[in-house]
Short mmCIF file of C-alpha atoms and ligand atoms in Angstrom, two decimals:
data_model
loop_
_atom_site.label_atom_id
_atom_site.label_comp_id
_atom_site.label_asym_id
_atom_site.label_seq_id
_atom_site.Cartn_x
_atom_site.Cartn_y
_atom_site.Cartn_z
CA UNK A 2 93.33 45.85 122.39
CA UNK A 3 90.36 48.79 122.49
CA UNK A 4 91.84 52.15 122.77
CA UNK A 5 90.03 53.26 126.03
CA UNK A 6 91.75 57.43 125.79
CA UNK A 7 92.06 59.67 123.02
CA UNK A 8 94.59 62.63 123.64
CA UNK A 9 94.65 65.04 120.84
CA UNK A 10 95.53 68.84 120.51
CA UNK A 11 92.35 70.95 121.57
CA UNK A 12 90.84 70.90 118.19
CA UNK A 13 88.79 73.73 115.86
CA UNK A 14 85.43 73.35 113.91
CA UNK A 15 86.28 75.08 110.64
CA UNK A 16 82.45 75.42 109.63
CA UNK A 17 79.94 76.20 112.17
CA UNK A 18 76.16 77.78 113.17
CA UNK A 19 75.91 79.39 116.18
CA UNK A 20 72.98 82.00 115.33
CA UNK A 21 72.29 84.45 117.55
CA UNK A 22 69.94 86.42 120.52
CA UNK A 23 69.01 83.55 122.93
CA UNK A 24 69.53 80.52 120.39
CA UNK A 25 72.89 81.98 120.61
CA UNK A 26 73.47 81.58 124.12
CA UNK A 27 71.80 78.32 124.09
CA UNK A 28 74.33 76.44 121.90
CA UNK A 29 77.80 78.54 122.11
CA UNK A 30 78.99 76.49 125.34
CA UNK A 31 78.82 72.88 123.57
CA UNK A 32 81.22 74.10 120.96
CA UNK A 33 83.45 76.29 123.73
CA UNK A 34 83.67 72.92 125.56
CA UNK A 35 84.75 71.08 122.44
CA UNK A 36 86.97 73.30 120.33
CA UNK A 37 89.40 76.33 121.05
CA UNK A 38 87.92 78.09 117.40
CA UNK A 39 85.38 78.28 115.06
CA UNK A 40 84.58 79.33 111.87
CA UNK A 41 81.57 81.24 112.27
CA UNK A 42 78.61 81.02 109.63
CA UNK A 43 77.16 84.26 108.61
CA UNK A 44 73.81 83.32 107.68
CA UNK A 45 72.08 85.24 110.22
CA UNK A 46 68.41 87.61 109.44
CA UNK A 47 69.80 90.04 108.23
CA UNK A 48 72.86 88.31 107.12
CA UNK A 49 76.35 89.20 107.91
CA UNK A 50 77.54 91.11 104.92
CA UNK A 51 80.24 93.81 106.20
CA UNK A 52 82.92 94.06 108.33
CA UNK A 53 81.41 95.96 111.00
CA UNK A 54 78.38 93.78 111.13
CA UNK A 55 80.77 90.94 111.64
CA UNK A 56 82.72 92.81 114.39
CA UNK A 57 79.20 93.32 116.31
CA UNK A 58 78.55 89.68 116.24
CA UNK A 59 82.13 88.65 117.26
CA UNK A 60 81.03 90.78 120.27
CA UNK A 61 77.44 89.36 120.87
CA UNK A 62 79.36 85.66 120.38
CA UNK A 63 81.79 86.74 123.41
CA UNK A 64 79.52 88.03 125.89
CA UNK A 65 77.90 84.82 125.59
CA UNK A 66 80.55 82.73 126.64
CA UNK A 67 80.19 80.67 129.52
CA UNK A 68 82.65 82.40 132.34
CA UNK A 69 86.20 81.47 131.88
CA UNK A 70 85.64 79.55 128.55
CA UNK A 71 88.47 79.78 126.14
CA UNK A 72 87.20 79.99 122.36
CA UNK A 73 87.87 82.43 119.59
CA UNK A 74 85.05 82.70 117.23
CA UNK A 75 86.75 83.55 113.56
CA UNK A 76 84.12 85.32 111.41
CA UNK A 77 83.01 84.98 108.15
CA UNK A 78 81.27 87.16 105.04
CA UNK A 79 78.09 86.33 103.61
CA UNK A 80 78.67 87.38 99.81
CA UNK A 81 75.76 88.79 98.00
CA UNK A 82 75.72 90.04 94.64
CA UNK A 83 76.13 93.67 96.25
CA UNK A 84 79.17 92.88 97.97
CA UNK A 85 81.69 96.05 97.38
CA UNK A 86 85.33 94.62 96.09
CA UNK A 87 86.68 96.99 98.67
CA UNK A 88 84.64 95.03 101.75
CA UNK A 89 87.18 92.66 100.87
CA UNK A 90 90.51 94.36 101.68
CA UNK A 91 88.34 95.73 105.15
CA UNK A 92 87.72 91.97 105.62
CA UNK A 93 91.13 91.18 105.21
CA UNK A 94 93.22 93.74 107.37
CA UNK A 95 90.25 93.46 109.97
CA UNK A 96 92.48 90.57 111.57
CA UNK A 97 89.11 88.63 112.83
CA UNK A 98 86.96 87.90 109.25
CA UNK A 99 89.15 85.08 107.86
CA UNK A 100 86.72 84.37 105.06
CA UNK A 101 83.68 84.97 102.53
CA UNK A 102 80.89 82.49 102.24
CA UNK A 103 79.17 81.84 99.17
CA UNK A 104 75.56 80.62 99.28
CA UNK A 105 73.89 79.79 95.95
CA UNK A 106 70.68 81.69 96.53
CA UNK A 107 67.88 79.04 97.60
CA UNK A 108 70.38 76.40 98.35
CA UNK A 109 69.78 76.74 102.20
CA UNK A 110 68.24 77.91 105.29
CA UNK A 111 68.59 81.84 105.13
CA UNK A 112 70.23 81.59 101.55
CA UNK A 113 68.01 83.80 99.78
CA UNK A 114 70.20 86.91 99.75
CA UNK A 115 73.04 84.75 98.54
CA UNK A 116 74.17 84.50 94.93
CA UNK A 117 71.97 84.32 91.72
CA UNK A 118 75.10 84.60 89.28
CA UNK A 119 78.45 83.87 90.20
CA UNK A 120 79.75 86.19 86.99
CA UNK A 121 78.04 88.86 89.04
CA UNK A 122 80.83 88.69 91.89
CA UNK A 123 83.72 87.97 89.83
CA UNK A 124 85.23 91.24 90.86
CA UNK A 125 84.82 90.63 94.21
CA UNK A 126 86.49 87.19 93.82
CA UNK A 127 89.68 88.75 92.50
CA UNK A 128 90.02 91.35 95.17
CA UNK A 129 89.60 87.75 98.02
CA UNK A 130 92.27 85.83 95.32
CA UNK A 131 94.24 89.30 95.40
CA UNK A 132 94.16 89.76 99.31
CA UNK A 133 94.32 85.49 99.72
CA UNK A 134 91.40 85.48 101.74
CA UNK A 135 89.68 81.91 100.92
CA UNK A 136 86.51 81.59 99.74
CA UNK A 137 83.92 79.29 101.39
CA UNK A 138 81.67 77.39 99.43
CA UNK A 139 78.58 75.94 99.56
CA UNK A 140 78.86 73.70 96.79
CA UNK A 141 75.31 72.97 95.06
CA UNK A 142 73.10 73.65 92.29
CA UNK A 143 69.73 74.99 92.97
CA UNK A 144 68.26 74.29 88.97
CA UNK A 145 65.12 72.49 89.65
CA UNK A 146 65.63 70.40 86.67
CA UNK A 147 68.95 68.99 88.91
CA UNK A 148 67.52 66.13 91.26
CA UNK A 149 68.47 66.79 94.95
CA UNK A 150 71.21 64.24 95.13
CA UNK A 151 73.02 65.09 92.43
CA UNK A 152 73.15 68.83 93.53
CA UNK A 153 76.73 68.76 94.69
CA UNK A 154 78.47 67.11 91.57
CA UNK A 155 76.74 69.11 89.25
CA UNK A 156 77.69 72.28 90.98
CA UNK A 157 81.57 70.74 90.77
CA UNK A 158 81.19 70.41 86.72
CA UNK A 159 79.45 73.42 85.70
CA UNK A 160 80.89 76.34 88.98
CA UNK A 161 83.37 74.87 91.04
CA UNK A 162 86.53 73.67 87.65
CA UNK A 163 85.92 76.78 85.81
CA UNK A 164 85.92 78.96 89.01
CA UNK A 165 89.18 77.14 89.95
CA UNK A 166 90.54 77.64 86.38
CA UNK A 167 89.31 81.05 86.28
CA UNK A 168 90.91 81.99 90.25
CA UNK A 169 93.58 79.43 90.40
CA UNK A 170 95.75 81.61 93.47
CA UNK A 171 92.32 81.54 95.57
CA UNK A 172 91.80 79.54 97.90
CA UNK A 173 88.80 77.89 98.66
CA UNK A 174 87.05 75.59 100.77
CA UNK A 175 84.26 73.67 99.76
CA UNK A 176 82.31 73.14 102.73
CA UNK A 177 80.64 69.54 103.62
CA UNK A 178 81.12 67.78 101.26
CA UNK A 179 78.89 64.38 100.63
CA UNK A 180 79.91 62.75 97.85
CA UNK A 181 82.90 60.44 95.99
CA UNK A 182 82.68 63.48 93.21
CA UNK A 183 84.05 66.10 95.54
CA UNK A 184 86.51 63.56 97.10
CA UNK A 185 88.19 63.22 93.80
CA UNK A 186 87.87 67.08 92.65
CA UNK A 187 89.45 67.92 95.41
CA UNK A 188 92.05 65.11 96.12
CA UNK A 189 93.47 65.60 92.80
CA UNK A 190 93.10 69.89 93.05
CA UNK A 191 96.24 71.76 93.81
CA UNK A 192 96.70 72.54 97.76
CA UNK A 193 95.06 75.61 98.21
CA UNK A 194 91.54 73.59 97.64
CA UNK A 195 90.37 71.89 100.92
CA UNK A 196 86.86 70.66 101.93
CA UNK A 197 85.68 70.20 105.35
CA UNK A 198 83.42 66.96 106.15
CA UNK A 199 80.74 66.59 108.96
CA UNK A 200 80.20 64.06 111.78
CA UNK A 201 76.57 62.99 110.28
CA UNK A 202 77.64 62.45 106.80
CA UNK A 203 80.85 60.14 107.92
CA UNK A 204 78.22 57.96 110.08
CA UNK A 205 75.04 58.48 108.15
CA UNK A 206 74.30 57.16 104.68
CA UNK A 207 70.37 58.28 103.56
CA UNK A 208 68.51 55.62 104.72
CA UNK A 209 68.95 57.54 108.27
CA UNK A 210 66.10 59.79 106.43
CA UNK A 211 63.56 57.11 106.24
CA UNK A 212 64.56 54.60 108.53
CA UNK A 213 60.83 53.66 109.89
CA UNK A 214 59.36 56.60 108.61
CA UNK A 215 60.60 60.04 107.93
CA UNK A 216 63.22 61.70 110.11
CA UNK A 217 63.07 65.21 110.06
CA UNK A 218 66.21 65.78 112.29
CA UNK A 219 68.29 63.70 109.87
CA UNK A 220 67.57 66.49 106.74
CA UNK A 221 69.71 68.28 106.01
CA UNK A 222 71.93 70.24 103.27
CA UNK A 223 73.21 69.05 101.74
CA UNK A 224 71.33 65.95 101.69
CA UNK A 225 72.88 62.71 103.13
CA UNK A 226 73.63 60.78 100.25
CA UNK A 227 74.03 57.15 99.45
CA UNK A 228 76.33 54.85 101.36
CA UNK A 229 79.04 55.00 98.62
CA UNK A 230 79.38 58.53 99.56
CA UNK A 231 79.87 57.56 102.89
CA UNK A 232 82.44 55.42 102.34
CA UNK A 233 84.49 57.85 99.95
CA UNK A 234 84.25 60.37 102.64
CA UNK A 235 85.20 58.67 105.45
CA UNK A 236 88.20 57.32 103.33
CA UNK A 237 88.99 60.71 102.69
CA UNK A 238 89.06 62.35 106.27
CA UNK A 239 91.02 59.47 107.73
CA UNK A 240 93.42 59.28 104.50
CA UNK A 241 95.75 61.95 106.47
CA UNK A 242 95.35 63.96 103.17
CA UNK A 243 95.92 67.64 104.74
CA UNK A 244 93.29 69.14 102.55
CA UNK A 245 90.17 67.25 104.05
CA UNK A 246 89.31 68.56 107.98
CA UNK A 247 86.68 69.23 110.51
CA UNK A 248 83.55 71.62 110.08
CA UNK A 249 80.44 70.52 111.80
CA UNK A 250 77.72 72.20 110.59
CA UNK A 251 75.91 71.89 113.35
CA UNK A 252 72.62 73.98 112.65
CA UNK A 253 70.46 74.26 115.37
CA UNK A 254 66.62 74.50 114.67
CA UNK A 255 63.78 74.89 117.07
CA UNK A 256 62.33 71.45 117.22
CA UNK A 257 58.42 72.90 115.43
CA UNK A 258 60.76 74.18 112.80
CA UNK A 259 62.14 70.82 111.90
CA UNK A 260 59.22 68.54 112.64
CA UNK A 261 56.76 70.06 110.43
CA UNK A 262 54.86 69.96 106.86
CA UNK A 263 57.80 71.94 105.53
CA UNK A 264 60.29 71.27 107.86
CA UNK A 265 64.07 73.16 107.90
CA UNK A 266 67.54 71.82 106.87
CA UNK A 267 70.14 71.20 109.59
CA UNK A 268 71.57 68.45 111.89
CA UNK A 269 72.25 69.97 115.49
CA UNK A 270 75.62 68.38 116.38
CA UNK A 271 77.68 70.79 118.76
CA UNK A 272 76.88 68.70 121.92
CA UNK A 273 78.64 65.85 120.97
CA UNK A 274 80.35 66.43 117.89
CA UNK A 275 83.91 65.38 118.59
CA UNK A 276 82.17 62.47 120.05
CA UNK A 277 80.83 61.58 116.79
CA UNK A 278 83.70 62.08 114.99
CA UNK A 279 85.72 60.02 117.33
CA UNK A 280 82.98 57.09 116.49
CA UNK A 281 83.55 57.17 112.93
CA UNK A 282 87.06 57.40 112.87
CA UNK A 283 87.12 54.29 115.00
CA UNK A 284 84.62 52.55 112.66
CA UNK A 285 87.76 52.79 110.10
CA UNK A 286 89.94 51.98 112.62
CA UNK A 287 92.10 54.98 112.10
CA UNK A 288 91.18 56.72 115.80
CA UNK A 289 95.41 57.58 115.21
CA UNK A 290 94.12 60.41 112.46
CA UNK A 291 91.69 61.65 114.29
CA UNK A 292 94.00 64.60 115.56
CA UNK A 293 95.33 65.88 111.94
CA UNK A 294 91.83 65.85 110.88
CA UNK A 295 90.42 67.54 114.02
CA UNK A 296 93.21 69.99 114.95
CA UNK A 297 96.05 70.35 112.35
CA UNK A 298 94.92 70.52 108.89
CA UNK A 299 92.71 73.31 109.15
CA UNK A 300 94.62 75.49 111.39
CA UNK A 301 97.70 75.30 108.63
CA UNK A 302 95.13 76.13 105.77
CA UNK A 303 93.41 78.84 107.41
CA UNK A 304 97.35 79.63 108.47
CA UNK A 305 96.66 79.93 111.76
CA UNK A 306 98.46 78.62 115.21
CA UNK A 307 97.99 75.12 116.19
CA UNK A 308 95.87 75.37 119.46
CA UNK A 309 98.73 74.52 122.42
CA UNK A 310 96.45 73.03 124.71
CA UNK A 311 94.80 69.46 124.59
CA UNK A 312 91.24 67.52 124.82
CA UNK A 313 91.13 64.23 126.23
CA UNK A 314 88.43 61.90 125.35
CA UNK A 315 87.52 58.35 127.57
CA UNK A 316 85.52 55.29 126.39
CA UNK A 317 82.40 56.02 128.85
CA UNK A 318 79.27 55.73 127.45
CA UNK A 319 76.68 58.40 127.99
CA UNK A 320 73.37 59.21 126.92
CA UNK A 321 72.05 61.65 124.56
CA UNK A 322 69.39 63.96 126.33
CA UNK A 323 65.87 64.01 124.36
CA UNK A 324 66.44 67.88 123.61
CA UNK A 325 68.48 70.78 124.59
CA UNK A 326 66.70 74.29 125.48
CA UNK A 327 67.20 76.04 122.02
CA UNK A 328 65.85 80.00 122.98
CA UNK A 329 62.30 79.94 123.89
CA UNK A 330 62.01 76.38 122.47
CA UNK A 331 64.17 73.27 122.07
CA UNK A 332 66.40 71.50 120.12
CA UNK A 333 66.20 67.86 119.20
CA UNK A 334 70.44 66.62 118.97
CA UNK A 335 71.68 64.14 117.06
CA UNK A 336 71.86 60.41 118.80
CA UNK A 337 68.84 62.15 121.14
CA UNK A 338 68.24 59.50 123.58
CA UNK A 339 70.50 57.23 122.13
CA UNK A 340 74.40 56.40 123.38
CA UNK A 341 77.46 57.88 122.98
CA UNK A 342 80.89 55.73 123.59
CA UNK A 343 83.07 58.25 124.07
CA UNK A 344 83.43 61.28 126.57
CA UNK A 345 85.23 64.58 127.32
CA UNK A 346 87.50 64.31 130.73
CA UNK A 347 87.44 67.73 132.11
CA UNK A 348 90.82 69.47 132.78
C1 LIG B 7 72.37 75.28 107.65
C2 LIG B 7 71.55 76.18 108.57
O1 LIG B 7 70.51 75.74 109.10
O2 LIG B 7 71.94 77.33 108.77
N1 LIG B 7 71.60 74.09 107.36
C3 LIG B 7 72.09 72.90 106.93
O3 LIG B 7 71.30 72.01 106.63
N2 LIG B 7 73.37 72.66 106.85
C4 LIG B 7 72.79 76.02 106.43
C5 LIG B 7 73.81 75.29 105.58
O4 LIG B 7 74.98 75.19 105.93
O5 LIG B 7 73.43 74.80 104.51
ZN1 LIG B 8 76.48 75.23 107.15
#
């Protein structure tokens, strides 16, 4: 028998875009309906690099709210290779940064104030394994001589083992992942190593690039990889393994942006993204996980409540609109036109 309901504690997205000004308020309220927190990326123009910038943004996140939505935006450090050590024990009494994000410089959209030299922020690495406030990663190599799909598992061998040898009381995330090779680094790390995996790289391998032509709304980074991947990661986030759990990535980009001769990186997921997730874990017929992956494992790394209240999800199908108003433009969401199985049941 079909399960036709899905009843899970409200869950969080541990790794999340929202940007900010108007594209701001375009997207916040598909991730408010969805999930009670997120982890809020701090790749903005200028980028979020203090304490007080993060407070200001925490602001500009809640005035955009819809009325009476319930969601806690958790805020996040972008680390640059001026970072003080002391922004670090700010972040960590400030009660509402939970974490510093590492960008390799170049890796990503808005990356290029990020990191050159990870030996240059060493010190300010100890103060986050000194306070325990985890460091995210985004896990690739940005050496042109490293081909684009092999970014992620060189960036395990020659950053991510001798960081963790180097820090081994930090704790660190390394943020969707897309390949077998960070499965296993982190399935056989010690605890305080998690990753978090995204809807489009459990239910797309990288044919979805080229699949009659070349998709521009299915780039991304990192890069959807082949369908081995695939398989490794959806074995890992419905494995029950506590350190694998939900971070979208949604990244919203205007739609000239992504369909273009140089078009930007990011898969706009927010408006359905439990949705998807509920797909794939049903494609491994382990819909029964769904919640630990969704709700539980990332609230007990991050060391946070489980939320109390609950999301219920029904099997009626409902179509994808062609775009959602994205600021002064719009944004072309994945499945755009296309069905969805499942749906949210207001309560
Ligand atoms: C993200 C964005 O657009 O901000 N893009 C993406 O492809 N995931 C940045 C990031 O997380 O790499
Ligand atoms: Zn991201």
């Amino acid at each position: 028998m079909t399960t036709a309901r899905i009843d899970i504690i409200r869950p969080d997205d541990w790794h999340l875009h929202l940007r900010d000004g108007a594209a701001l308020a375009s997207v916040v309220a598909h991730t408010a309906r969805r999930f009670a927190r997120a982890i809020v990326m701090p790749n903005l123009k200028p980028p979020v690099t203090t304490v007080a910038l993060a407070e200001d943004y925490r602001q500009r996140i809640a005035a955009s709210l819809p009325a009476g939505a319930r969601f806690q935006p958790l805020m996040t450090l972008y680390l640059t290779e001026a970072t003080p050590a002391a922004e670090i024990e700010r972040a960590k009494a400030s009660g509402s940064v939970v974490a510093v994000k590492y960008y390799p410089a170049g890796a990503t959209t808005n990356s290029q104030d990020g990191v050159r030299d990870l030996a240059r922020v060493y010190h300010v690495i100890e103060a986050m394994e000194k306070h325990d406030l985890p460091l995210l990663l985004h896990g690739e190599v940005t050496d042109p001589a490293v081909d684009i799909f092999d970014r992620e598992r060189v960036f395990i061998e020659r950053h991510l083992i001798p960081l963790q040898a180097r820090f081994p009381g930090l704790r660190m995330v390394l943020e969707h992942i897309t390949t077998r090779d960070a499965v296993a680094f982190v399935s056989q790390a010690p605890a305080q190593v998690a990753a978090t995996i995204t809807a489009h790289h459990l239910l797309l391998n990288r044919n979805a690039l080229f699949e009659g032509g070349v998709n521009p709304h299915y780039y991304c980074a990192p890069i959807l990889k082949r369908e081995t991947h695939r398989a490794a990661l959806l074995q890992a986030a419905t494995s029950g393994d506590p350190r694998f759990f939900l971070g979208t990535d949604s990244a919203p980009h205007v739609r000239e942006s992504k369909e273009s001769a140089c078009g930007c990186a990011g898969v706009y997921t927010a408006h359905a993204a439990i949705e998807l997730y509920a797909e794939a874990f049903e494609q491994a017929g382990r819909l029964d996980r769904l919640e630990a992956f969704a709700s539980i494992h990332g609230a007990d790394f991050y060391r946070l409540p489980r939320n109390r209240e609950r999301l219920v999800l029904e099997r009626t199908p409902w179509t994808v609109p062609a775009e959602y108003p994205l600021a002064q433009g719009s944004c072309v969401p994945m499945r755009a036109g296309k069905s969805m199985a499942w749906s949210i049941v207001d309560g």
